[in-house]
Coordinates of C-alpha atoms and ligand atoms in Angstrom, one line a residue:
Chain A
M1183 CA 32.1 14.7 6.8
P1184 CA 31.6 11.2 8.9
V1185 CA 31.7 9.7 5.4
T1186 CA 34.6 11.5 4.8
V1187 CA 36.5 10.0 7.8
V1188 CA 35.5 6.9 6.9
C1189 CA 36.6 6.6 3.4
L1190 CA 40.1 8.1 4.7
A1191 CA 39.9 6.1 7.4
I1192 CA 40.0 2.7 4.6
L1193 CA 42.3 4.2 2.6
V1194 CA 44.8 4.4 5.1
A1195 CA 44.2 1.4 6.5
W1196 CA 44.7 0.3 2.6
Y1197 CA 47.7 1.2 1.7
I1198 CA 49.4 -0.7 5.7
A1199 CA 48.1 -3.9 4.2
A1200 CA 49.3 -3.1 1.1
V1201 CA 52.3 -3.0 2.1
F1202 CA 51.8 -6.1 4.6
M1203 CA 50.7 -7.9 2.3
N1204 CA 53.5 -7.0 -0.5
T1205 CA 56.6 -7.4 1.5
V1206 CA 56.3 -11.0 1.3
V1207 CA 56.1 -11.7 -2.3
A1208 CA 58.7 -9.1 -2.9
E1209 CA 60.9 -9.5 -0.5
A1210 CA 64.4 -9.3 -2.9
K1211 CA 63.3 -6.8 -4.3
I1212 CA 63.0 -5.0 -1.5
E1213 CA 66.7 -6.1 -0.5
A1214 CA 68.2 -5.5 -3.5
A1215 CA 66.7 -1.9 -4.0
G1216 CA 68.7 -1.7 0.0
G1217 CA 65.7 -1.9 1.6
G1218 CA 65.1 0.7 4.5
L1219 CA 61.4 2.3 4.7
V1220 CA 61.2 4.5 1.7
N1221 CA 61.8 1.4 -0.4
T1222 CA 59.5 -1.0 1.5
L1223 CA 56.6 0.9 0.9
D1224 CA 58.1 2.7 -2.6
I1225 CA 58.4 -0.9 -3.9
S1226 CA 55.5 -3.0 -2.3
W1227 CA 52.7 0.2 -3.7
S1228 CA 54.3 0.0 -6.7
L1229 CA 53.8 -3.8 -8.0
E1230 CA 52.9 -5.4 -11.5
R1231 CA 51.7 -8.0 -10.1
P1232 CA 50.8 -7.0 -5.8
V1233 CA 48.5 -9.3 -3.6
I1234 CA 46.9 -6.8 -3.0
P1235 CA 47.5 -3.3 -5.6
A1236 CA 47.3 -0.3 -3.7
P1237 CA 44.3 2.2 -4.4
H1238 CA 46.5 4.2 -7.2
Q1239 CA 47.3 1.7 -8.6
V1240 CA 43.6 0.8 -9.0
V1241 CA 42.9 4.0 -9.9
V1242 CA 45.8 4.8 -12.7
E1243 CA 43.7 1.7 -14.1
V1244 CA 40.2 2.0 -14.3
W1245 CA 41.2 5.4 -15.7
K1246 CA 44.0 4.1 -18.6
T1247 CA 40.6 1.8 -19.2
V1248 CA 37.8 3.9 -19.1
F1249 CA 39.3 7.1 -20.4
T1250 CA 41.7 5.7 -23.4
V1251 CA 40.2 3.0 -24.8
A1252 CA 37.4 3.2 -27.2
P1253 CA 34.6 1.3 -25.0
W1254 CA 33.3 -1.0 -27.6
K1255 CA 36.7 -2.5 -27.4
V1256 CA 37.3 -5.8 -25.5
K1257 CA 40.9 -3.5 -23.0
S1258 CA 37.7 -1.0 -22.1
L1259 CA 36.3 -1.8 -18.7
V1260 CA 33.2 0.5 -19.8
F1261 CA 32.4 -2.3 -23.2
H1262 CA 32.6 -5.4 -19.8
V1263 CA 30.4 -3.4 -18.3
W1264 CA 28.1 -2.6 -20.8
V1265 CA 27.3 -6.1 -21.0
T1266 CA 27.3 -7.7 -17.3
L1267 CA 24.5 -4.4 -17.3
S1268 CA 23.0 -5.4 -20.2
S1269 CA 22.1 -8.9 -18.5
T1270 CA 21.7 -7.6 -15.1
L1271 CA 19.3 -5.2 -16.5
L1272 CA 17.0 -8.1 -18.6
G1273 CA 17.5 -10.1 -16.0
F1274 CA 15.9 -7.7 -13.2
A1275 CA 13.4 -6.8 -15.7
L1276 CA 11.8 -9.9 -16.9
G1277 CA 12.5 -11.5 -12.3
T1278 CA 10.8 -7.9 -11.5
L1279 CA 7.8 -9.2 -14.3
L1280 CA 8.0 -13.0 -12.5
G1281 CA 7.9 -11.8 -9.1
I1282 CA 4.9 -9.6 -9.6
G1283 CA 2.8 -12.4 -11.5
L1284 CA 4.1 -14.6 -9.1
A1285 CA 2.3 -12.2 -6.4
V1286 CA 0.3 -11.1 -8.3
A1287 CA -1.8 -15.3 -8.8
I1288 CA -0.4 -16.0 -4.9
V1289 CA -3.0 -12.9 -3.6
H1290 CA -5.3 -13.7 -5.8
S1291 CA -6.1 -17.3 -5.4
K1292 CA -6.4 -19.5 -1.9
L1293 CA -5.1 -22.8 -4.1
L1294 CA -2.2 -21.2 -5.5
N1295 CA -1.0 -19.4 -2.1
K1296 CA -0.7 -23.1 -0.8
S1297 CA 0.6 -24.6 -3.8
L1298 CA 2.6 -22.0 -5.2
M1299 CA 4.8 -20.4 -2.0
P1300 CA 6.6 -23.9 -0.8
W1301 CA 8.3 -23.9 -4.5
I1302 CA 9.3 -20.1 -3.9
I1303 CA 11.0 -20.4 -1.7
A1304 CA 12.1 -24.1 -1.6
S1305 CA 13.6 -22.1 -5.2
Q1306 CA 16.0 -20.3 -2.8
T1307 CA 17.8 -22.5 -0.9
I1308 CA 19.2 -24.2 -4.3
P1309 CA 23.0 -22.9 -4.7
I1310 CA 22.0 -21.1 -7.5
L1311 CA 25.7 -19.1 -7.6
A1312 CA 27.4 -22.8 -6.8
I1313 CA 25.4 -24.6 -9.8
A1314 CA 24.8 -21.7 -12.4
P1315 CA 28.1 -23.0 -14.3
M1316 CA 26.6 -25.9 -14.9
V1317 CA 23.4 -23.7 -16.0
I1318 CA 24.9 -21.8 -18.1
V1319 CA 26.9 -24.6 -20.4
V1320 CA 23.4 -26.5 -20.4
L1321 CA 21.6 -23.2 -21.4
G1322 CA 24.2 -23.1 -24.5
S1323 CA 23.7 -26.8 -25.2
V1324 CA 20.1 -25.7 -26.5
G1325 CA 22.0 -23.1 -28.7
L1326 CA 20.8 -20.2 -25.5
T1327 CA 23.8 -17.9 -25.9
G1328 CA 24.8 -14.3 -24.9
I1329 CA 23.1 -13.1 -22.6
F1330 CA 20.2 -14.4 -21.6
P1331 CA 21.8 -17.7 -20.4
K1332 CA 22.7 -14.5 -17.6
S1333 CA 20.4 -12.8 -17.2
I1334 CA 18.2 -15.8 -16.2
I1335 CA 20.8 -16.6 -13.7
S1336 CA 19.8 -12.4 -12.7
M1337 CA 16.4 -13.6 -13.1
Y1338 CA 16.1 -16.5 -10.7
L1339 CA 17.8 -14.8 -8.6
C1340 CA 16.3 -11.4 -8.5
F1341 CA 12.1 -13.1 -8.3
F1342 CA 12.4 -13.5 -4.8
P1343 CA 12.1 -10.9 -2.9
V1344 CA 10.2 -8.6 -5.5
T1345 CA 7.4 -12.0 -5.3
I1346 CA 7.8 -11.6 -1.1
G1347 CA 7.3 -7.6 -0.4
M1348 CA 4.6 -7.8 -3.0
V1349 CA 2.9 -10.0 -1.2
K1350 CA 3.2 -8.7 1.4
G1351 CA 2.4 -5.6 0.2
L1352 CA -1.1 -6.6 -2.6
T1353 CA -2.6 -7.4 0.9
S1354 CA -1.7 -4.3 2.4
P1355 CA -4.8 -2.2 2.3
D1356 CA -7.2 -2.2 5.0
P1357 CA -10.5 -4.6 5.5
M1358 CA -12.1 -0.7 4.9
Q1359 CA -10.3 0.3 2.2
L1360 CA -11.0 -3.0 1.1
D1361 CA -15.3 -3.1 1.4
L1362 CA -15.1 0.7 0.0
M1363 CA -14.2 -1.4 -3.1
R1364 CA -17.0 -4.0 -2.3
T1365 CA -19.5 -1.0 -2.0
Y1366 CA -19.3 0.3 -5.5
N1367 CA -19.3 -3.5 -6.9
A1368 CA -15.5 -2.4 -8.2
S1369 CA -14.3 -6.0 -10.1
G1370 CA -11.1 -8.5 -9.2
P1371 CA -8.3 -6.2 -11.4
Q1372 CA -10.0 -2.8 -10.7
V1373 CA -9.6 -3.8 -7.2
L1374 CA -5.7 -4.7 -8.2
W1375 CA -4.9 -1.3 -10.0
K1376 CA -6.5 1.4 -7.9
L1377 CA -6.2 -0.4 -4.0
R1378 CA -3.5 -3.2 -4.4
F1379 CA -0.9 -2.0 -6.6
P1380 CA -0.8 1.6 -5.0
A1381 CA -0.6 0.1 -1.4
A1382 CA 2.3 -1.9 -2.5
M1383 CA 4.1 1.0 -4.1
P1384 CA 6.4 0.9 -0.9
F1385 CA 7.2 -2.7 -0.2
L1386 CA 8.0 -2.9 -4.0
F1387 CA 10.5 -0.5 -3.8
T1388 CA 12.0 -1.9 -1.7
S1389 CA 12.4 -5.0 -3.0
L1390 CA 13.9 -3.9 -6.4
K1391 CA 16.6 -1.7 -4.4
I1392 CA 17.5 -5.6 -2.6
A1393 CA 16.7 -7.2 -6.5
I1394 CA 18.6 -5.6 -8.9
A1395 CA 21.8 -5.6 -6.8
I1396 CA 21.6 -9.5 -7.2
A1397 CA 20.4 -9.2 -10.7
L1398 CA 23.4 -8.0 -10.9
T1399 CA 25.6 -10.6 -8.9
G1400 CA 23.2 -12.9 -11.2
A1401 CA 24.8 -12.0 -14.2
I1402 CA 28.6 -11.1 -13.0
V1403 CA 28.0 -15.1 -11.6
G1404 CA 26.4 -15.8 -14.6
E1405 CA 30.6 -15.3 -17.4
L1406 CA 32.7 -16.9 -14.9
P1407 CA 31.4 -20.2 -16.4
T1408 CA 33.0 -21.8 -20.0
G1409 CA 35.5 -18.3 -20.3
A1410 CA 32.9 -15.8 -21.0
Q1411 CA 35.1 -13.3 -23.2
A1412 CA 32.8 -10.2 -22.1
G1413 CA 32.1 -8.6 -18.7
I1414 CA 32.9 -8.1 -15.6
G1415 CA 32.8 -11.5 -14.5
S1416 CA 35.0 -12.6 -16.9
R1417 CA 37.5 -9.5 -16.8
M1418 CA 38.1 -11.0 -12.5
L1419 CA 38.2 -14.6 -14.6
A1420 CA 41.2 -13.4 -16.8
G1421 CA 42.6 -11.1 -14.1
S1422 CA 43.3 -14.4 -11.8
Y1423 CA 44.0 -16.7 -14.5
Y1424 CA 47.5 -14.1 -15.5
G1425 CA 47.5 -12.9 -12.0
Q1426 CA 46.7 -9.4 -12.9
T1427 CA 45.2 -8.3 -9.6
I1428 CA 45.1 -5.3 -10.2
Q1429 CA 42.3 -5.5 -13.4
I1430 CA 40.4 -7.6 -10.9
W1431 CA 40.4 -4.8 -8.3
A1432 CA 39.4 -2.0 -11.3
A1433 CA 36.9 -5.1 -12.2
L1434 CA 35.6 -5.3 -8.5
V1435 CA 35.3 -1.3 -7.9
A1436 CA 33.4 -1.1 -11.4
A1437 CA 31.0 -3.8 -9.9
S1438 CA 30.7 -1.9 -7.1
A1439 CA 30.3 1.6 -8.6
V1440 CA 27.3 -0.6 -11.4
A1441 CA 25.5 -2.0 -7.8
A1442 CA 25.8 1.7 -6.0
S1443 CA 24.5 3.8 -9.5
L1444 CA 21.4 0.7 -9.9
V1445 CA 20.6 1.1 -6.7
Y1446 CA 20.7 4.7 -6.3
G1447 CA 18.9 5.3 -9.8
V1448 CA 16.1 2.8 -8.5
G1449 CA 16.4 5.5 -5.3
G1450 CA 15.2 8.6 -7.5
I1451 CA 12.9 6.4 -9.3
E1452 CA 10.7 6.2 -5.9
R1453 CA 10.6 9.6 -4.8
V1454 CA 9.8 10.1 -8.2
V1455 CA 6.6 7.8 -7.8
N1456 CA 6.3 8.7 -4.3
A1457 CA 7.0 13.2 -4.9
R1458 CA 3.2 11.5 -7.1
M1459 CA 1.4 10.0 -5.3
G1460 CA 2.1 12.4 -2.6
V1461 CA 4.4 10.5 0.1
R1462 CA 5.3 12.9 2.5
A1463 CA 8.2 14.5 2.2
Chain B
M1232 CA -49.7 8.8 0.1
T1233 CA -47.4 6.9 2.0
A1234 CA -43.3 6.5 1.5
Q1235 CA -42.4 3.9 -0.7
A1236 CA -39.9 1.1 2.1
V1237 CA -36.9 1.8 1.4
I1238 CA -34.8 -0.6 3.9
S1239 CA -37.1 -3.5 5.1
A1240 CA -35.3 -5.7 7.7
S1241 CA -37.9 -8.5 8.9
D1242 CA -36.5 -11.2 11.7
L1243 CA -33.5 -10.4 11.1
S1244 CA -30.9 -11.8 12.9
L1245 CA -26.5 -12.5 12.4
T1246 CA -24.3 -14.3 14.4
F1247 CA -21.1 -14.4 14.0
T1248 CA -19.4 -18.0 14.6
T1249 CA -15.7 -17.4 16.7
A1250 CA -13.3 -19.4 18.7
D1251 CA -14.1 -18.4 21.4
G1252 CA -18.5 -19.3 20.5
P1253 CA -21.0 -17.7 18.7
V1254 CA -21.4 -13.6 18.8
F1255 CA -25.1 -12.7 18.8
A1256 CA -24.5 -9.8 16.9
L1257 CA -28.7 -9.0 15.7
Q1258 CA -31.6 -11.1 16.3
D1259 CA -34.8 -10.6 15.2
I1260 CA -34.5 -7.2 13.9
N1261 CA -37.8 -5.7 12.1
L1262 CA -36.5 -2.6 10.5
T1263 CA -38.6 0.3 8.1
V1264 CA -36.7 2.6 6.6
K1265 CA -39.1 5.0 4.3
D1266 CA -38.2 6.8 2.0
G1267 CA -37.2 10.3 3.5
D1268 CA -35.7 9.0 6.5
F1269 CA -33.4 10.0 8.8
V1270 CA -32.9 7.2 10.7
S1271 CA -30.9 6.6 14.0
L1272 CA -29.3 4.2 14.6
I1273 CA -28.2 4.2 18.5
G1274 CA -26.2 1.7 21.6
P1275 CA -23.5 0.8 23.2
S1276 CA -20.5 -0.4 21.5
G1277 CA -20.9 -3.9 21.1
C1278 CA -24.4 -3.7 20.2
G1279 CA -24.8 -4.3 16.8
K1280 CA -24.9 -1.6 14.8
T1281 CA -22.4 -1.4 12.4
T1282 CA -23.2 -4.6 11.8
L1283 CA -26.9 -3.8 11.2
L1284 CA -26.1 -1.3 8.6
R1285 CA -23.0 -3.3 6.8
V1286 CA -25.5 -6.9 6.5
I1287 CA -27.8 -3.5 4.9
A1288 CA -24.8 -2.4 1.8
D1289 CA -23.8 -6.7 1.6
L1290 CA -21.0 -6.7 3.6
E1291 CA -21.6 -9.3 6.0
R1292 CA -24.5 -11.4 5.2
A1293 CA -27.5 -12.7 8.0
S1294 CA -27.6 -16.4 9.5
A1295 CA -31.9 -15.3 9.5
G1296 CA -34.6 -13.0 8.9
T1297 CA -35.2 -11.3 5.1
V1298 CA -33.8 -7.8 4.5
S1299 CA -34.2 -5.7 1.4
V1300 CA -32.5 -3.0 -0.3
N1301 CA -35.0 -0.9 -2.7
G1302 CA -36.8 -4.0 -2.4
M1303 CA -34.4 -5.9 -3.8
A1304 CA -31.7 -8.1 -1.5
P1305 CA -28.7 -6.3 -0.5
E1306 CA -26.4 -7.7 -3.4
Q1307 CA -29.0 -6.7 -6.0
A1308 CA -29.3 -3.4 -4.1
R1309 CA -25.1 -3.2 -4.0
K1310 CA -24.4 -4.3 -7.0
A1311 CA -27.1 -1.3 -8.8
R1312 CA -25.3 0.9 -6.1
A1313 CA -27.9 2.0 -4.5
Y1314 CA -26.6 3.3 -1.5
G1315 CA -23.4 5.7 0.0
Y1316 CA -22.0 4.3 2.4
V1317 CA -19.7 6.4 5.1
F1318 CA -16.7 4.6 6.8
Q1319 CA -16.2 4.9 10.8
A1320 CA -12.5 6.4 9.5
P1321 CA -12.8 8.1 6.0
A1322 CA -10.1 5.6 5.0
L1323 CA -9.5 8.0 1.7
Y1324 CA -6.6 6.0 -0.1
P1325 CA -3.7 8.6 1.1
W1326 CA -1.5 8.6 -2.7
R1327 CA -5.1 10.4 -4.2
T1328 CA -6.0 13.6 -4.0
V1329 CA -9.0 15.2 -2.6
E1330 CA -10.5 15.1 -5.8
Q1331 CA -9.5 11.6 -7.2
N1332 CA -10.9 10.0 -3.6
V1333 CA -13.8 11.7 -5.0
G1334 CA -14.3 10.9 -8.2
L1335 CA -13.0 7.0 -7.2
P1336 CA -15.8 5.3 -7.2
L1337 CA -17.2 7.6 -11.1
E1338 CA -14.2 6.1 -12.0
I1339 CA -14.9 1.7 -11.6
M1340 CA -18.7 2.9 -12.0
G1341 CA -17.3 4.7 -15.8
T1342 CA -20.1 7.6 -15.5
A1343 CA -19.2 10.4 -17.8
D1344 CA -19.9 14.2 -16.1
A1345 CA -17.2 12.6 -13.4
A1346 CA -15.6 16.1 -13.3
A1347 CA -18.6 17.9 -13.0
R1348 CA -19.7 15.8 -9.5
V1349 CA -17.0 15.4 -8.1
K1350 CA -17.0 20.0 -7.2
R1351 CA -20.4 19.6 -7.0
N1352 CA -20.0 17.3 -4.3
L1353 CA -16.9 19.2 -2.6
D1354 CA -18.5 21.9 -2.8
L1355 CA -22.0 20.6 -1.4
V1356 CA -19.2 19.4 2.1
N1357 CA -17.7 23.0 1.5
L1358 CA -14.2 21.7 0.3
G1359 CA -14.1 23.6 -3.2
G1360 CA -10.6 25.3 -3.4
F1361 CA -8.5 22.1 -1.1
E1362 CA -8.9 19.8 -5.0
K1363 CA -5.4 19.2 -5.0
K1364 CA -4.6 18.6 -2.0
F1365 CA -3.5 14.8 -0.5
P1366 CA -5.4 13.4 2.7
W1367 CA -2.6 14.3 4.6
Q1368 CA -2.4 17.9 4.5
L1369 CA -6.1 17.8 5.8
S1370 CA -7.6 17.4 8.7
G1371 CA -9.5 15.2 10.4
G1372 CA -13.0 16.5 10.1
M1373 CA -12.0 17.1 6.0
Q1374 CA -11.1 13.9 5.6
Q1375 CA -14.5 12.7 7.0
R1376 CA -16.1 15.7 4.4
V1377 CA -14.1 14.0 1.1
S1378 CA -15.7 10.6 2.5
I1379 CA -19.3 12.5 2.8
A1380 CA -18.7 13.9 -0.1
R1381 CA -17.4 10.6 -2.4
A1382 CA -20.5 8.8 -1.3
L1383 CA -22.2 11.3 -2.0
A1384 CA -20.6 11.5 -5.8
V1385 CA -22.7 8.4 -6.6
E1386 CA -25.4 10.1 -6.5
P1387 CA -27.2 7.6 -4.0
K1388 CA -31.2 8.2 -3.1
L1389 CA -29.7 6.0 0.5
L1390 CA -27.1 7.2 2.8
L1391 CA -25.5 4.7 5.1
M1392 CA -23.3 6.0 7.8
D1393 CA -21.9 4.5 10.5
E1394 CA -20.1 6.8 13.2
P1395 CA -19.1 9.4 10.8
F1396 CA -18.1 12.8 13.2
G1397 CA -17.1 9.7 15.9
A1398 CA -14.1 10.5 15.5
L1399 CA -13.8 14.7 16.4
D1400 CA -14.2 17.1 18.9
E1401 CA -17.1 18.3 20.1
I1402 CA -16.7 21.8 18.0
V1403 CA -16.5 20.0 14.4
R1404 CA -18.9 17.5 15.0
D1405 CA -21.4 20.5 15.8
K1406 CA -21.0 22.2 12.3
L1407 CA -20.5 18.8 10.7
N1408 CA -23.8 17.4 12.3
Q1409 CA -25.6 21.4 10.8
Q1410 CA -24.1 21.3 7.8
L1411 CA -24.9 17.0 7.5
L1412 CA -28.8 18.7 7.9
E1413 CA -28.4 21.3 5.1
L1414 CA -27.6 18.8 2.9
W1415 CA -30.3 15.6 3.9
A1416 CA -32.7 18.5 3.5
A1417 CA -31.3 19.8 -0.3
T1418 CA -31.6 16.6 -1.4
K1419 CA -34.0 14.8 0.1
K1420 CA -31.5 11.8 0.1
T1421 CA -32.6 8.8 3.0
V1422 CA -30.3 8.2 5.6
V1423 CA -29.5 5.6 7.8
F1424 CA -27.0 7.0 10.9
V1425 CA -24.8 5.2 13.5
T1426 CA -24.0 7.0 16.7
H1427 CA -23.4 7.0 20.1
S1428 CA -24.1 10.2 21.1
I1429 CA -27.6 10.9 22.3
P1430 CA -27.9 14.6 21.0
E1431 CA -26.4 14.0 17.6
A1432 CA -29.1 11.2 17.0
V1433 CA -32.1 13.6 18.3
F1434 CA -31.0 16.3 16.5
L1435 CA -30.5 14.8 12.9
S1436 CA -32.8 12.1 13.4
T1437 CA -36.2 11.4 12.3
R1438 CA -36.4 8.1 13.7
I1439 CA -34.7 7.7 16.6
V1440 CA -34.0 3.1 16.6
V1441 CA -31.8 2.4 20.7
M1442 CA -30.3 -1.2 20.4
S1443 CA -29.2 -2.9 23.4
P1444 CA -26.2 -5.5 23.6
R1445 CA -26.0 -8.7 23.9
P1446 CA -27.3 -9.9 21.6
G1447 CA -27.6 -7.0 19.7
R1448 CA -31.1 -5.8 19.1
I1449 CA -33.9 -3.2 18.9
I1450 CA -34.9 -1.6 22.4
D1451 CA -36.7 1.2 21.3
V1452 CA -38.0 3.6 17.8
I1453 CA -39.2 6.8 18.7
E1454 CA -40.3 8.7 16.0
T1455 CA -38.8 12.8 16.8
N1456 CA -41.1 15.2 14.6
L1457 CA -38.9 17.9 15.3
P1458 CA -39.1 20.7 12.4
R1459 CA -36.8 19.6 9.5
D1460 CA -35.2 23.0 9.8
R1461 CA -34.4 23.4 12.9
T1462 CA -30.8 25.6 13.8
L1463 CA -28.3 23.6 17.0
D1464 CA -30.5 26.2 19.2
I1465 CA -33.5 23.4 19.1
R1466 CA -31.3 21.0 21.3
E1467 CA -32.2 23.4 24.1
T1468 CA -36.1 22.8 23.4
G1469 CA -38.3 21.4 26.1
A1470 CA -39.5 18.9 23.1
F1471 CA -35.4 18.0 22.4
L1472 CA -35.5 17.7 26.0
K1473 CA -37.5 14.7 26.1
I1474 CA -37.1 12.3 23.7
A1475 CA -34.1 12.6 24.4
Q1476 CA -35.2 11.8 28.0
R1477 CA -36.8 8.9 26.6
V1478 CA -33.5 8.3 24.5
R1479 CA -31.5 8.2 27.8
E1480 CA -34.2 5.3 29.4
G1481 CA -34.0 3.3 26.2
L1482 CA -30.3 3.3 26.6
K1483 CA -30.7 2.3 30.7
A1484 CA -33.0 0.0 30.0
G1485 CA -31.2 -2.6 28.0
H1486 CA -28.3 -2.2 30.0
S1487 CA -30.5 -3.3 33.4
Y1488 CA -29.7 -6.4 33.3
E1489 CA -26.3 -6.3 33.3
D1490 CA -23.3 -5.5 35.5
Ligands
LIG753 N1 -16.5 -10.0 12.1 C1 -16.6 -10.4 13.3 N2 -16.5 -11.8 14.3 C2 -16.9 -12.0 15.0 N3 -17.8 -11.3 15.7 C3 -18.1 -9.7 14.9 C4 -16.6 -9.6 13.9 N4 -17.8 -7.9 13.7 C5 -18.4 -7.6 14.9 N5 -18.6 -8.2 15.7 C6 -19.1 -8.5 17.1 O1 -20.4 -8.3 17.1 C7 -21.1 -7.3 18.0 C8 -21.6 -6.1 17.5 O2 -20.6 -5.8 16.7 P1 -20.7 -4.7 16.0 O3 -21.8 -4.1 15.6 O4 -19.4 -3.7 15.5 O5 -21.2 -3.3 17.7 P2 -21.4 -1.7 17.4 O6 -21.7 -1.3 16.3 O7 -22.1 -1.8 17.9 O8 -20.0 -1.1 17.9 C9 -19.2 -6.8 19.3 O9 -19.9 -7.7 19.7 C10 -18.5 -7.5 18.1 O10 -17.2 -8.1 18.8
LIG754 MG1 -19.8 0.2 15.1

């Protein structure tokens, strides 16, 4: 119920904003039609290149590009979502593996903790989103094209929360739980698999939810330079070249729908894992 | 034939170095535990009971003196999985069911007949039927019994128990004491048991080691000589009360030159 109210409020605000923003560019048109409130609303909500498209225009655009075009055609939004999604998932998988690997190394070696941690933190101070175009171009010049360069941007962005979360998670077992392993003369890998990893699961999933969302951001930004031919990012870019604001907004809607379903998907896996690990519901 | 020494400590000392200076947790401890003994370590908080148990278990290293467990150095004994250790808290892994918790040491050791051993030891602590439960679904007393079954699953000759019933209420504690005694009688294990309850120590033990703090040391060792098949009623007998009295005096003496 509160969710519905908030959504309605946002819709209303959006329509009102559309009127104010669009009358500026459509003044002549409205006057030609004779002015008045009805004309103002009618015209400002149905411009072909509005400053802010009205919600129903975006919905229509999404509908058209999702359901009336074959999904393998360049005109289809589904096609672009798939392109972005595939590099997001690849980058996310690579980032997660890298993040977990670094965390395991850090937890097992004081030396690595001291020597790696500063680099890991420094890596995140590089404004990768700002230099992403350069990275893509450089990778392209050494023959890396397609989804791979974009995935690398995603990986670079998303390993960090995974490392931080997993270091915390892998060190979360209390001394007694660790001493117990020692009384069994358990090996390092046994302690890792039977104690540290299971104990780290809640931390891992929190990190993964953050990581998958920024992996998507990384993939989209990776599509902006070099005039990528496909992907949500390229749709936004093409839209802004040609003043197709409706297309930009449709791409935005697609991006947030993808982000929401990815985070929701990770949450779903988390629930399954939790149930198997006996977490109190 | 005299029983063989399972644990022998001579002139054992352990000093922790802390930011506030050295802590003399143990000083000149001499102790022999023979096969089949039930030895209780009793004393006020901070007298080094846990530390002594941890040295025996190779969870802590002595600063001076020697300890041997089954004739070996503690480290070798630990690597040979010579003992089962029951911690002050159940220390169960919350993501494992009861049977998975009990089976944990067997997974690590790669035991072949794990399933049968898990069942046998869960029955021993009267937890048959709770195999599939997760720890949070059990009461504190049941959780501690799971942790005892887990220590027993290793099937060690030696059990080291650190105040296993300390956090439980008296009724549950009495019951578990009774069960532990039956288990000890049935399995002929050697037990070193830490407690700060006098009745618990007297009821369970063949020998009571009274300790006192700063520095942690042994101030009295009492042979109880109570019959092996005793019930809780024995706590009303004269012999029992006499031993309890001696323990109490020992504890008092240990405190006399403080406060
Ligand atoms: N790891 C440690 N570092 C420093 N001091 C310790 C450590 N473990 C125990 N101590 C100190 O050693 C003394 C004995 O502790 P402990 O063996 O736990 O006593 P008890 O089990 O009899 O209550 C206490 O003063 C305690 O503070
Ligand atoms: Mg203690």
